[in-house]
Short mmCIF file of C-alpha atoms in Angstrom, two decimals:
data_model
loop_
_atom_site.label_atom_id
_atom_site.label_comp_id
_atom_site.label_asym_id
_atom_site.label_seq_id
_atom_site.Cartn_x
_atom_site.Cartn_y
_atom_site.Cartn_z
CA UNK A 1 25.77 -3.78 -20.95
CA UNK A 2 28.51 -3.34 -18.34
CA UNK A 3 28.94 -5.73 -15.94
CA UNK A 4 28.58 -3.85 -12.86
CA UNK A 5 25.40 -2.00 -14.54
CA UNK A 6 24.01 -5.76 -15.43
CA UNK A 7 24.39 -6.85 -11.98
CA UNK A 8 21.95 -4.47 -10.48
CA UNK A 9 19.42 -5.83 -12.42
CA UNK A 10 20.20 -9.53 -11.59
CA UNK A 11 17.66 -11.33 -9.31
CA UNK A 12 20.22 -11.25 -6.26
CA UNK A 13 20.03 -7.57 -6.27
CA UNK A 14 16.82 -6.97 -7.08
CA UNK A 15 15.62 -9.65 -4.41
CA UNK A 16 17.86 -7.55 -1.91
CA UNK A 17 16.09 -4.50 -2.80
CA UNK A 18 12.46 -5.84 -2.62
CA UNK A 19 12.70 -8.15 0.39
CA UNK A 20 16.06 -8.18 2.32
CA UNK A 21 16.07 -4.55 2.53
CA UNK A 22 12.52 -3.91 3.86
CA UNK A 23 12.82 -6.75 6.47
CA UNK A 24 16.14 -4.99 7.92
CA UNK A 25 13.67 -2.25 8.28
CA UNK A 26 11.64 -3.68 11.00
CA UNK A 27 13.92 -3.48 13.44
CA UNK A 28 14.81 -0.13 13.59
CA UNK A 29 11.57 0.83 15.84
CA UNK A 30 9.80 3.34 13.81
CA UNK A 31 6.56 2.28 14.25
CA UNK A 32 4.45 0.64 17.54
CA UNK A 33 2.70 -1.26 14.62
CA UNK A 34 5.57 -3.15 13.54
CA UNK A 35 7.34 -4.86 16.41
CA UNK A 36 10.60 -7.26 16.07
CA UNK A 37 9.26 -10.77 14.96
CA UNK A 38 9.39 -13.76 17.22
CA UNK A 39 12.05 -16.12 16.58
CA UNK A 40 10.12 -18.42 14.54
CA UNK A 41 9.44 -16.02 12.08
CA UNK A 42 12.46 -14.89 11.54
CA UNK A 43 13.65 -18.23 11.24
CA UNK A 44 10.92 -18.81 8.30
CA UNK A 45 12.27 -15.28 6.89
CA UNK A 46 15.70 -16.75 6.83
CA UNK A 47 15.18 -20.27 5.70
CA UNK A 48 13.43 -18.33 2.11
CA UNK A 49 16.55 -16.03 2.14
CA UNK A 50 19.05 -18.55 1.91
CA UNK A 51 16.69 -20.96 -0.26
CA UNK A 52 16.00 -17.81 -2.81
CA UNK A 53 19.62 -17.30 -2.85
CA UNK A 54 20.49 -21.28 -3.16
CA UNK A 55 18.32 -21.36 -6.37
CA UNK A 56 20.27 -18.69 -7.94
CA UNK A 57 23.58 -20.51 -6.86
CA UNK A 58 22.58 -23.98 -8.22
CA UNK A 59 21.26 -22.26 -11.56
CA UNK A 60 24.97 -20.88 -11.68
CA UNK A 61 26.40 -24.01 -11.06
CA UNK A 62 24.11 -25.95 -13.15
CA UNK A 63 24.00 -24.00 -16.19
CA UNK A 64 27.59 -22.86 -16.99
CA UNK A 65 27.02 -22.66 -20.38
CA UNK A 66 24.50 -19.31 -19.98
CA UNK A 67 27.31 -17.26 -17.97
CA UNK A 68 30.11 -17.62 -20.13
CA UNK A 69 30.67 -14.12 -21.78
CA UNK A 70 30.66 -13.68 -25.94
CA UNK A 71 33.06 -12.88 -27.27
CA UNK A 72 31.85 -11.57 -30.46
CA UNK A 73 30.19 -7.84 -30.17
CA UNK A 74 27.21 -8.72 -32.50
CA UNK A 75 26.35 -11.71 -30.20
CA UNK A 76 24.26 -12.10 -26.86
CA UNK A 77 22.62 -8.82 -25.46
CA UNK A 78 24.46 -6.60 -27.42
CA UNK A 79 22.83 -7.67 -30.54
CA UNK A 80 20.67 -5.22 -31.85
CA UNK A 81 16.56 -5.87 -31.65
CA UNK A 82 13.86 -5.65 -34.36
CA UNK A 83 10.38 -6.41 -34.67
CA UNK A 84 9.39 -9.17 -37.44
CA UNK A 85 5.69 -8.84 -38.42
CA UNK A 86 5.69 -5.66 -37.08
CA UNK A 87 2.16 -4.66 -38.77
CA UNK A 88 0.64 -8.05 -36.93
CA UNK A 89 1.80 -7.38 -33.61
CA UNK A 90 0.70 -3.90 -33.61
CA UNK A 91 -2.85 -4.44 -34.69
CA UNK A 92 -3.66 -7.85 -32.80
CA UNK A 93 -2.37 -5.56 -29.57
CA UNK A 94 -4.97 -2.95 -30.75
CA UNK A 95 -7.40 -5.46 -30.79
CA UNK A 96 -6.98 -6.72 -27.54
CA UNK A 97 -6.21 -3.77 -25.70
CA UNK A 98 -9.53 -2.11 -27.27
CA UNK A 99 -11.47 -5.08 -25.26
CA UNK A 100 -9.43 -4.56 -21.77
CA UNK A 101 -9.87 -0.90 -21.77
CA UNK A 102 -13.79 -1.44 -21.88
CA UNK A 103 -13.93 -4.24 -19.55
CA UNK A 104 -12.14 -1.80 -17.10
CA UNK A 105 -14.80 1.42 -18.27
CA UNK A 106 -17.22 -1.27 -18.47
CA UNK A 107 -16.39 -1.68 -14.15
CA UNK A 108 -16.58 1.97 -14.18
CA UNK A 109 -20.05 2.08 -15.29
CA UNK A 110 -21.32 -1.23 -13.40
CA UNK A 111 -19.92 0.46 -10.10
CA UNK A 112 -21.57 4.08 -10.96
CA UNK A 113 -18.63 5.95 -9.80
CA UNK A 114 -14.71 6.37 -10.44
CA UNK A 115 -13.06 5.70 -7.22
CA UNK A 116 -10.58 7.90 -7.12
CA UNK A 117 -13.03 11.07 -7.50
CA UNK A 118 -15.45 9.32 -4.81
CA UNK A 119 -15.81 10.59 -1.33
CA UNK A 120 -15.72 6.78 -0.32
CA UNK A 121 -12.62 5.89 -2.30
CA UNK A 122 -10.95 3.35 0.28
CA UNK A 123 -14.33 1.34 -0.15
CA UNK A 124 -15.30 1.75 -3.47
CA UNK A 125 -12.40 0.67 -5.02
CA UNK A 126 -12.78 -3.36 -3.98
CA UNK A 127 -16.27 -2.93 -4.98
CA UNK A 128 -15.01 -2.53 -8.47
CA UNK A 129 -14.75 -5.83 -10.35
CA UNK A 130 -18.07 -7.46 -11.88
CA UNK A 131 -16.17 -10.77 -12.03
CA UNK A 132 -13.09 -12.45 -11.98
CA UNK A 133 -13.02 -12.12 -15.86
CA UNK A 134 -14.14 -9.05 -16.41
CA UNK A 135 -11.65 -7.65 -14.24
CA UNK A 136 -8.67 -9.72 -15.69
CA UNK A 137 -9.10 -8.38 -18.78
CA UNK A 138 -9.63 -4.40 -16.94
CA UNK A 139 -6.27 -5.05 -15.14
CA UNK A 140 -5.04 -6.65 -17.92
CA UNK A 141 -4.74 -2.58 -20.19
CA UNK A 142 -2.12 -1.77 -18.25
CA UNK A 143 0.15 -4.35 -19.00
CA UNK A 144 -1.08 -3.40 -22.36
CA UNK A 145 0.33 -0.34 -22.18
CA UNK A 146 3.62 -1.57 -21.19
CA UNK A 147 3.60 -3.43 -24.88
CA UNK A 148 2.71 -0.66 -26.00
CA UNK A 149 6.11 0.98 -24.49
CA UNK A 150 7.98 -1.73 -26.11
CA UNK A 151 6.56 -1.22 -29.56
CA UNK A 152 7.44 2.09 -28.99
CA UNK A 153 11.14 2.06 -27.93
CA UNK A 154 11.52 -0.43 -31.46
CA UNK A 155 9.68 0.76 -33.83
CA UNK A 156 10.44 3.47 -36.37
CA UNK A 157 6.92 4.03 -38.06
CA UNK A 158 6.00 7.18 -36.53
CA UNK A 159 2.33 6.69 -36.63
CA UNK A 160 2.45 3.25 -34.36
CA UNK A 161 4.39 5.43 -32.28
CA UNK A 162 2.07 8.01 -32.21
CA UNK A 163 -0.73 5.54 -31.69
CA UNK A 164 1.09 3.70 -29.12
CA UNK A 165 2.19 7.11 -26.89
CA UNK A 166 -1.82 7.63 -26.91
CA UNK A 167 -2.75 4.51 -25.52
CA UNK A 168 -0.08 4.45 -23.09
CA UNK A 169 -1.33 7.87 -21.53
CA UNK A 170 -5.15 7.12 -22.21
CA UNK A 171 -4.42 3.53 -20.15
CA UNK A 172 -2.60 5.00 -17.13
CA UNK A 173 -5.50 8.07 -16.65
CA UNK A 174 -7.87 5.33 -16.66
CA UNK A 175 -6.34 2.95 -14.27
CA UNK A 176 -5.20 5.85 -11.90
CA UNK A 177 -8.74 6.51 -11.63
CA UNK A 178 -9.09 3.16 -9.78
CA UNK A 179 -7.62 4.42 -6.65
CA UNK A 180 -5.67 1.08 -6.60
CA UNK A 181 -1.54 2.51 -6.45
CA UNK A 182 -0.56 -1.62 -7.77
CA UNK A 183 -2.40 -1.30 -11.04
CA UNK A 184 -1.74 2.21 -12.46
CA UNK A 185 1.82 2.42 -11.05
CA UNK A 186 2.75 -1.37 -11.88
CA UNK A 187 2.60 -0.79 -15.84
CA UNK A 188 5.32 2.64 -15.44
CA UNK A 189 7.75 0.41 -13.20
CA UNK A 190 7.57 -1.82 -16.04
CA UNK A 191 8.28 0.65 -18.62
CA UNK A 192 10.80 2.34 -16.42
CA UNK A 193 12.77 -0.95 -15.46
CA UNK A 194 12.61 -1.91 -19.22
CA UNK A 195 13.85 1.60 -20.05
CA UNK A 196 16.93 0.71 -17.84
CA UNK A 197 17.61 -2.97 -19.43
CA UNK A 198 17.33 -1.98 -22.64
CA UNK A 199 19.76 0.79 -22.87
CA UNK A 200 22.19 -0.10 -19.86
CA UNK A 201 21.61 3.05 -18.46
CA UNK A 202 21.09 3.44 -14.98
CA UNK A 203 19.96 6.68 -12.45
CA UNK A 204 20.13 8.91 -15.56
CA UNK A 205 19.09 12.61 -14.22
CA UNK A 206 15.58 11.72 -15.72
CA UNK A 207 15.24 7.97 -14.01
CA UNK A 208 15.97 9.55 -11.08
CA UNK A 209 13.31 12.06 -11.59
CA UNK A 210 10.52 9.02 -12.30
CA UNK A 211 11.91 7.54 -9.18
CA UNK A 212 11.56 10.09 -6.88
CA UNK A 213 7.93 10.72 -8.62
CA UNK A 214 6.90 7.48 -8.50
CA UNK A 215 7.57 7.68 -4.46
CA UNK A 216 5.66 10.64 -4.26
CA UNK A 217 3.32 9.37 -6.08
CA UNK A 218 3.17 6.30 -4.00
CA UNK A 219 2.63 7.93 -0.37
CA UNK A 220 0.56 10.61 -1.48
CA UNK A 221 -2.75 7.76 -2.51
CA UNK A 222 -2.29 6.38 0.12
CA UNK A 223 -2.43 8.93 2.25
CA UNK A 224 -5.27 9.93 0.58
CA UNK A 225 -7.08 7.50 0.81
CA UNK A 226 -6.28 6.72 4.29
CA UNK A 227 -7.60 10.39 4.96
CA UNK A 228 -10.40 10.30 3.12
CA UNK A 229 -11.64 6.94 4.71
CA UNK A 230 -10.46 7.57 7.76
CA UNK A 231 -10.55 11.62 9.88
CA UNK A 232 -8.14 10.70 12.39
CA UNK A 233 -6.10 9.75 10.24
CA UNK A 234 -2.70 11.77 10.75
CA UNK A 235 -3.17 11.37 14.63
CA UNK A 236 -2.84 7.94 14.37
CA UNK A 237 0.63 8.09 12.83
CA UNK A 238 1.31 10.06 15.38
CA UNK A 239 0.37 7.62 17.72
CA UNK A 240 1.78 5.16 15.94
CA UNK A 241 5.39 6.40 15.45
CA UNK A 242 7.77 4.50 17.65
CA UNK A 243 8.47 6.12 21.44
CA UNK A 244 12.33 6.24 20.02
CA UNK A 245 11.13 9.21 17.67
CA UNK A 246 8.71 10.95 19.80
CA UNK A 247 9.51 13.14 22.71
CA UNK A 248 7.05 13.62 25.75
CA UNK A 249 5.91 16.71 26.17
CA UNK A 250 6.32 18.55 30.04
CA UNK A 251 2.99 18.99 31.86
CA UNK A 252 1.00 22.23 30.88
CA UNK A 253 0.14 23.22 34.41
CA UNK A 254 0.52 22.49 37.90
CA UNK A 255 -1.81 20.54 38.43
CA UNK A 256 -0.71 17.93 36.09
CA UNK A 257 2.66 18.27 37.47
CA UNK A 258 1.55 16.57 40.54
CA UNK A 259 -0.37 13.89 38.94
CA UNK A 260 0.75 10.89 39.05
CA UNK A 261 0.05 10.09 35.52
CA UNK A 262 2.18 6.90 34.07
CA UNK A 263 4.76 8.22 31.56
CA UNK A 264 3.16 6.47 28.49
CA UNK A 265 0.04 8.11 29.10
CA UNK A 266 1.23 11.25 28.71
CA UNK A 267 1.03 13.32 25.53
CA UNK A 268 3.66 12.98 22.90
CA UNK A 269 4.97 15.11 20.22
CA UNK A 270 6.91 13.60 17.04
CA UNK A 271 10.51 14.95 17.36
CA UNK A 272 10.66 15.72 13.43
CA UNK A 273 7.21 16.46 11.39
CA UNK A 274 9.08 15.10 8.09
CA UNK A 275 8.30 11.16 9.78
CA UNK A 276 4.14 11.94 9.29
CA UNK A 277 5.13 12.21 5.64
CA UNK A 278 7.62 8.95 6.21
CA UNK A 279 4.86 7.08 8.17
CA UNK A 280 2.92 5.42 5.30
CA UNK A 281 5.77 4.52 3.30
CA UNK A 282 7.30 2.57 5.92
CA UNK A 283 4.18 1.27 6.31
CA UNK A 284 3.72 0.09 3.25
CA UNK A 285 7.27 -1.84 3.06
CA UNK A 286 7.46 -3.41 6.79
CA UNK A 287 3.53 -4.09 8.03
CA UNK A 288 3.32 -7.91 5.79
CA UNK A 289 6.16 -8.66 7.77
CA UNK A 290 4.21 -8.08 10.42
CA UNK A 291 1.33 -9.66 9.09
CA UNK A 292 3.63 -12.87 8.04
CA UNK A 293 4.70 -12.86 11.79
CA UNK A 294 1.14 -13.28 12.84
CA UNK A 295 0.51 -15.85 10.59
CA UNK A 296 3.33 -17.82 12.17
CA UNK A 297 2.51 -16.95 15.92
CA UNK A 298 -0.68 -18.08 15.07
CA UNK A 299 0.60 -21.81 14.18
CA UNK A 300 -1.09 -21.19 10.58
CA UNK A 301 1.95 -23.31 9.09
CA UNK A 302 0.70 -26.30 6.67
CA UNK A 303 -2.71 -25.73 7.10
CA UNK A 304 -4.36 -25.41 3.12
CA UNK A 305 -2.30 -28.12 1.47
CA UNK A 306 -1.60 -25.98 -1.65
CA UNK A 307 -4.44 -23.79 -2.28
CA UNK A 308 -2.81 -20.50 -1.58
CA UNK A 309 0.42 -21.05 -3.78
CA UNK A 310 -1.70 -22.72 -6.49
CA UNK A 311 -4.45 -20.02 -5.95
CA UNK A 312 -4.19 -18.64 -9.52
CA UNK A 313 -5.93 -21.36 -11.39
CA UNK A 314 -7.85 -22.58 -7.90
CA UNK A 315 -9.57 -19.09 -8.18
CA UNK A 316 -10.87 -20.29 -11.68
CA UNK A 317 -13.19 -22.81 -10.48
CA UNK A 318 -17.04 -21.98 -10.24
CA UNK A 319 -18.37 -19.78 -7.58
CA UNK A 320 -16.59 -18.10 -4.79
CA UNK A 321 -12.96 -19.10 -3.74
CA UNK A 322 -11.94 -18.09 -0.30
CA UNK A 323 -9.38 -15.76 -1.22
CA UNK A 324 -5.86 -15.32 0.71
CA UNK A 325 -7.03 -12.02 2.37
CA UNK A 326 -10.46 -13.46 3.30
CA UNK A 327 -8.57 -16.53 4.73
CA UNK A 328 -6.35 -14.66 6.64
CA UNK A 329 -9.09 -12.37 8.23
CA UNK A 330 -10.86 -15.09 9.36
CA UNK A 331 -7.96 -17.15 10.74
CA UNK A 332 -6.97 -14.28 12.30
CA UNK A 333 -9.87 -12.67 13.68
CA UNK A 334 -8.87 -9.61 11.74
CA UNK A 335 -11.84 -7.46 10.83
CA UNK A 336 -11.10 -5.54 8.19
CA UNK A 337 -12.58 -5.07 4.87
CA UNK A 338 -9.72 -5.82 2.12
CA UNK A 339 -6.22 -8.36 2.23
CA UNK A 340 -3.52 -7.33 4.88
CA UNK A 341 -0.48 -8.77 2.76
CA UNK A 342 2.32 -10.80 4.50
CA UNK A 343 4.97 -11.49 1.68
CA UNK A 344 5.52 -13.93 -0.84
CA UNK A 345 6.27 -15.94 2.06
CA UNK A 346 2.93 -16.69 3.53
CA UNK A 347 1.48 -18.09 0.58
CA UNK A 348 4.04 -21.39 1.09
CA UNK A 349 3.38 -21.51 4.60
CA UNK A 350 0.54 -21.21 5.20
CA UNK A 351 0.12 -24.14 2.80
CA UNK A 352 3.31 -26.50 3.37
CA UNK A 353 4.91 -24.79 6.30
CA UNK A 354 8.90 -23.89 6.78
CA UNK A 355 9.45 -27.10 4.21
CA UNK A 356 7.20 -24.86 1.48
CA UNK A 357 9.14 -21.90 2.28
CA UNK A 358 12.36 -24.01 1.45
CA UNK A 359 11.16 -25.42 -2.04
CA UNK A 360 9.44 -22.61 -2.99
CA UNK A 361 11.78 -20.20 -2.34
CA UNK A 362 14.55 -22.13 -3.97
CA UNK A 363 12.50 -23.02 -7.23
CA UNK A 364 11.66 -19.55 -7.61
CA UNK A 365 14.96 -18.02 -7.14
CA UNK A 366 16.10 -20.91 -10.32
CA UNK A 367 13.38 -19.46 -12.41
CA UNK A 368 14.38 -16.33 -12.09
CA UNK A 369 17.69 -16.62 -12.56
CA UNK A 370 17.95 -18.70 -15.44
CA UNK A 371 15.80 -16.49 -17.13
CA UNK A 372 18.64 -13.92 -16.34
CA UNK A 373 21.26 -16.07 -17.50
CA UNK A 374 18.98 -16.02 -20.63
CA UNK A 375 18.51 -12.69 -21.29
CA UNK A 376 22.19 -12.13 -21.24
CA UNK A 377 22.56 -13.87 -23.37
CA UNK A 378 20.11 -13.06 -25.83
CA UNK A 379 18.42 -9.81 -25.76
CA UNK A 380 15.14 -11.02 -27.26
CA UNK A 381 14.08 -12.48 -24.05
CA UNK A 382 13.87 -9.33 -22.41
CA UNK A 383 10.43 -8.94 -21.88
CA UNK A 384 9.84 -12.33 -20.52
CA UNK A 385 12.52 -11.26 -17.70
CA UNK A 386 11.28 -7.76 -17.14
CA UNK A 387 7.94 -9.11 -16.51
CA UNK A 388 9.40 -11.52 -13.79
CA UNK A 389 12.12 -9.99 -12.32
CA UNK A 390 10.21 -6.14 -12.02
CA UNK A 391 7.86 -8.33 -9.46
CA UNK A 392 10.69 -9.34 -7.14
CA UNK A 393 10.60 -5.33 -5.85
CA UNK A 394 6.94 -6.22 -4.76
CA UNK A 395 8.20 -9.57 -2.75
CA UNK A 396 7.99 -7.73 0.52
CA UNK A 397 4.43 -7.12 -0.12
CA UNK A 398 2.90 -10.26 -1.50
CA UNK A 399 3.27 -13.07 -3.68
CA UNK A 400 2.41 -12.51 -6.90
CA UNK A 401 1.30 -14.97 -8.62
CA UNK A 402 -1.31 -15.63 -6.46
CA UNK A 403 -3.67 -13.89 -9.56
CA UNK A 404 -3.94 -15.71 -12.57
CA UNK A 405 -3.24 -12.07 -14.44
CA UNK A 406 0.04 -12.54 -13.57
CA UNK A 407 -0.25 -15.94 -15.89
CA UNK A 408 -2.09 -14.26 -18.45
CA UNK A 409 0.00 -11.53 -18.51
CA UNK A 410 3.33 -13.57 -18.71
CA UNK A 411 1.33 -15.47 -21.84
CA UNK A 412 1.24 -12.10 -23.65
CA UNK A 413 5.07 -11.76 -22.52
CA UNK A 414 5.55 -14.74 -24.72
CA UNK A 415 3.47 -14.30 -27.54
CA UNK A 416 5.23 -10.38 -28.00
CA UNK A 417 8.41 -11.96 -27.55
CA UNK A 418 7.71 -14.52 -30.70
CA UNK A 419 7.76 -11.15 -32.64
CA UNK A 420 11.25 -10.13 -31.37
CA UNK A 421 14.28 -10.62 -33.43
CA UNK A 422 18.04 -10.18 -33.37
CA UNK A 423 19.84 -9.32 -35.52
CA UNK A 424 22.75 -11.61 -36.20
CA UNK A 425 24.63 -8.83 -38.53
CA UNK A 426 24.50 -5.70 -40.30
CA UNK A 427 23.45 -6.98 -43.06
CA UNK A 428 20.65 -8.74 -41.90
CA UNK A 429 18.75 -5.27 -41.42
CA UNK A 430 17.11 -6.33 -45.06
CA UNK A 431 15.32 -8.96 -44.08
CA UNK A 432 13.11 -6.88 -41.10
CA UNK A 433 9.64 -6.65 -42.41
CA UNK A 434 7.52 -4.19 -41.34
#
């Protein structure tokens, strides 16, 4: 892979993308909802920057022996890939695919409704799970699916492929009908980002296409949903939408010419109609900064000694776990009925304050980095660092291994990646059994 294509892949630029890049965002004004954060905040905003970006550093300096380039063509990532036990893999992923995809019907059926097709889709669709199991294993198809895709893109039996196209398309219609945009769309930026690493091509005419589709995609559930839970929906982005971008209109008649009526009282119009349709989006990537910025305001720094960076196997214990959302709502006094995310940030600080943010921040950026260093190289590994590095565009959002899926699906990462082989010549294409 060239360089320069490699490079956009790396954890510094996909940690610019998914973080760096939506908190520059805040402060150009486009929403009321989403003022500039105090200084504190952007203090803790920096001090993970800087940490995130130290990790990758030290794994640099620390691990020389990854970065230096092969020489020889038929080494590193440009060895080609095959599947050993091909037959195995394919039917054990059967097998457990076969159980997720019922579990997640199985919430279909317990619910009495698909929530996308509901009226009271915005609701229904946290109503969903049965339990935390249950609904580990139901989110658990689509990374299936993405498996699936891998098999796929290596095999050459035509009939795994044909299998494997069918579950791929039977999964996504299924978890689309969730009404949740994270679980249906997570599995095809999976795919897609694989797609990318594995053949070094980048913003092809078709990747742009998926791209652009996956945006529209995106913004059009959520508005949606947002409409269908809520009728004033589009005059509240227009409300919303910073005074920079609206224009007051001039009084209608006489009479309200001579009232004294305070200039922010006065009706607005939105000075292009293309920022309704902008609205949500924007919402989506700058509104946990937001949320992070009331965590910090609200002196919520240090305060659970762990639980919310550990939550994933806290979660597992017996009876109900306070989750992250629920704890935030109530510190908060936010009434609202699902999680208001705040970053991968608030996780650390809320447990170990600006010192969590530091550690955290810098052990994660290693991680991820060394398993970049890894995968270039050996190409086998490539999995394990699409399933880690594809959640670093999601950083602005929310941390995300705060669910123990994210666990069990980097365990399946693993066990698929046992199966991987590269080849270490041309000759060795007689030993791949199928």
């Amino acid at each position: 892979m060239h360089s320069f294509k490699a490079a956009l892949f790396s954890p510094a630029s996909l940690f610019t993308i998914g973080f760096i890049l939506p908190f520059s965002l805040v402060f150009i004004g486009f929403s009321k909802e989403v003022p500039t954060p105090s200084a504190e905040t952007i203090i803790t905003i920096f001090i993970g920057i800087i940490s995130f970006v130290s990790g990758i550093l030290s794994i640099n300096f620390l691990l020389p022996r990854f970065i230096k380039e092969q020489k020889n063509k038929n080494t590193g990532i440009k060895r080609p890939i095959f599947i050993a036990h091909e037959k195995l893999l394919f039917l054990s992923l059967v097998v457990i695919w076969l159980v997720c995809i019922s579990m997640l019907w199985l919430e279909f059926a317990h619910l009495g409704a698909l929530p996308l097709l509901s009226p009271d889709v915005e609701t229904l669709r946290f109503q969903l799970q049965i339990n935390g199991a249950t609904h580990l294993l139901a989110i658990a198809s689509g990374f299936i699916a993405f498996l699936f895709f891998v098999l796929f893109s290596y095999t050459n039996n035509n009939t795994y492929k044909k299998i494997s196209l069918s579950i791929i398309v039977i999964t996504i219609l299924s978890l689309s009908l969730t009404a949740n945009r994270v679980d249906f769309m997570y599995p095809g930026l999976l795919m897609l980002f694989f797609s990318m690493l594995n053949s070094g091509k980048i913003f092809t005419k078709k990747h742009v296409v998926i791209i652009l589709a996956f945006v529209m995609i995106f913004v059009s559930i959520n508005i949606y949903r947002s409409s269908q839970h809520n009728k004033n929906f589009q005059a509240e982005i227009a409300s919303g939408i910073g005074e920079k971008y609206q224009t007051v209109q001039p009084a209608q008649n006489t009479q309200a010419t001579q009232t004294a009526q305070p200039e922010q009282n006065m009706p607005t119009r939105i000075k292009n109609k293309i920022y309704v349709t902008i609205y949500p989006l924007y919402m989506t990537l700058t509104y946990s900064f937001e949320m992070l910025n009331k965590v910090v305001n609200n002196d919520l720094g240090g305060t659970t000694g762990g639980l919310y960076t550990f939550y994933a196997f806290h979660s597992l214990k017996p009876g109900h776990q306070e989750s992250f959302g629920e704890f935030k709502n109530r510190a908060l006094g936010i009434n609202f009925y699902a999680e208001l995310t705040s970053t991968y940030l608030s996780n650390f600080y809320v447990d170990f304050g600006n010192i969590g943010v530091l550690i955290a921040s810098l052990i994660y950026g290693a991680i991820l980095q060394a398993l970049w260093l890894m995968l270039r190289n050996n190409k086998k590994y490539i999995i394990i660092y699409t399933v880690n590095a594809a959640t670093l565009i999601f950083c602005f959002y929310a941390f995300y291994y705060v669910y123990f899926y994210a666990f069990f699906q980097i365990i399946l990462a693993i066990y698929t990646t046992i199966f991987i082989k590269t080849e270490k010549n041309n000759e060795d294409k007689t030993y791949i059994q199928r």
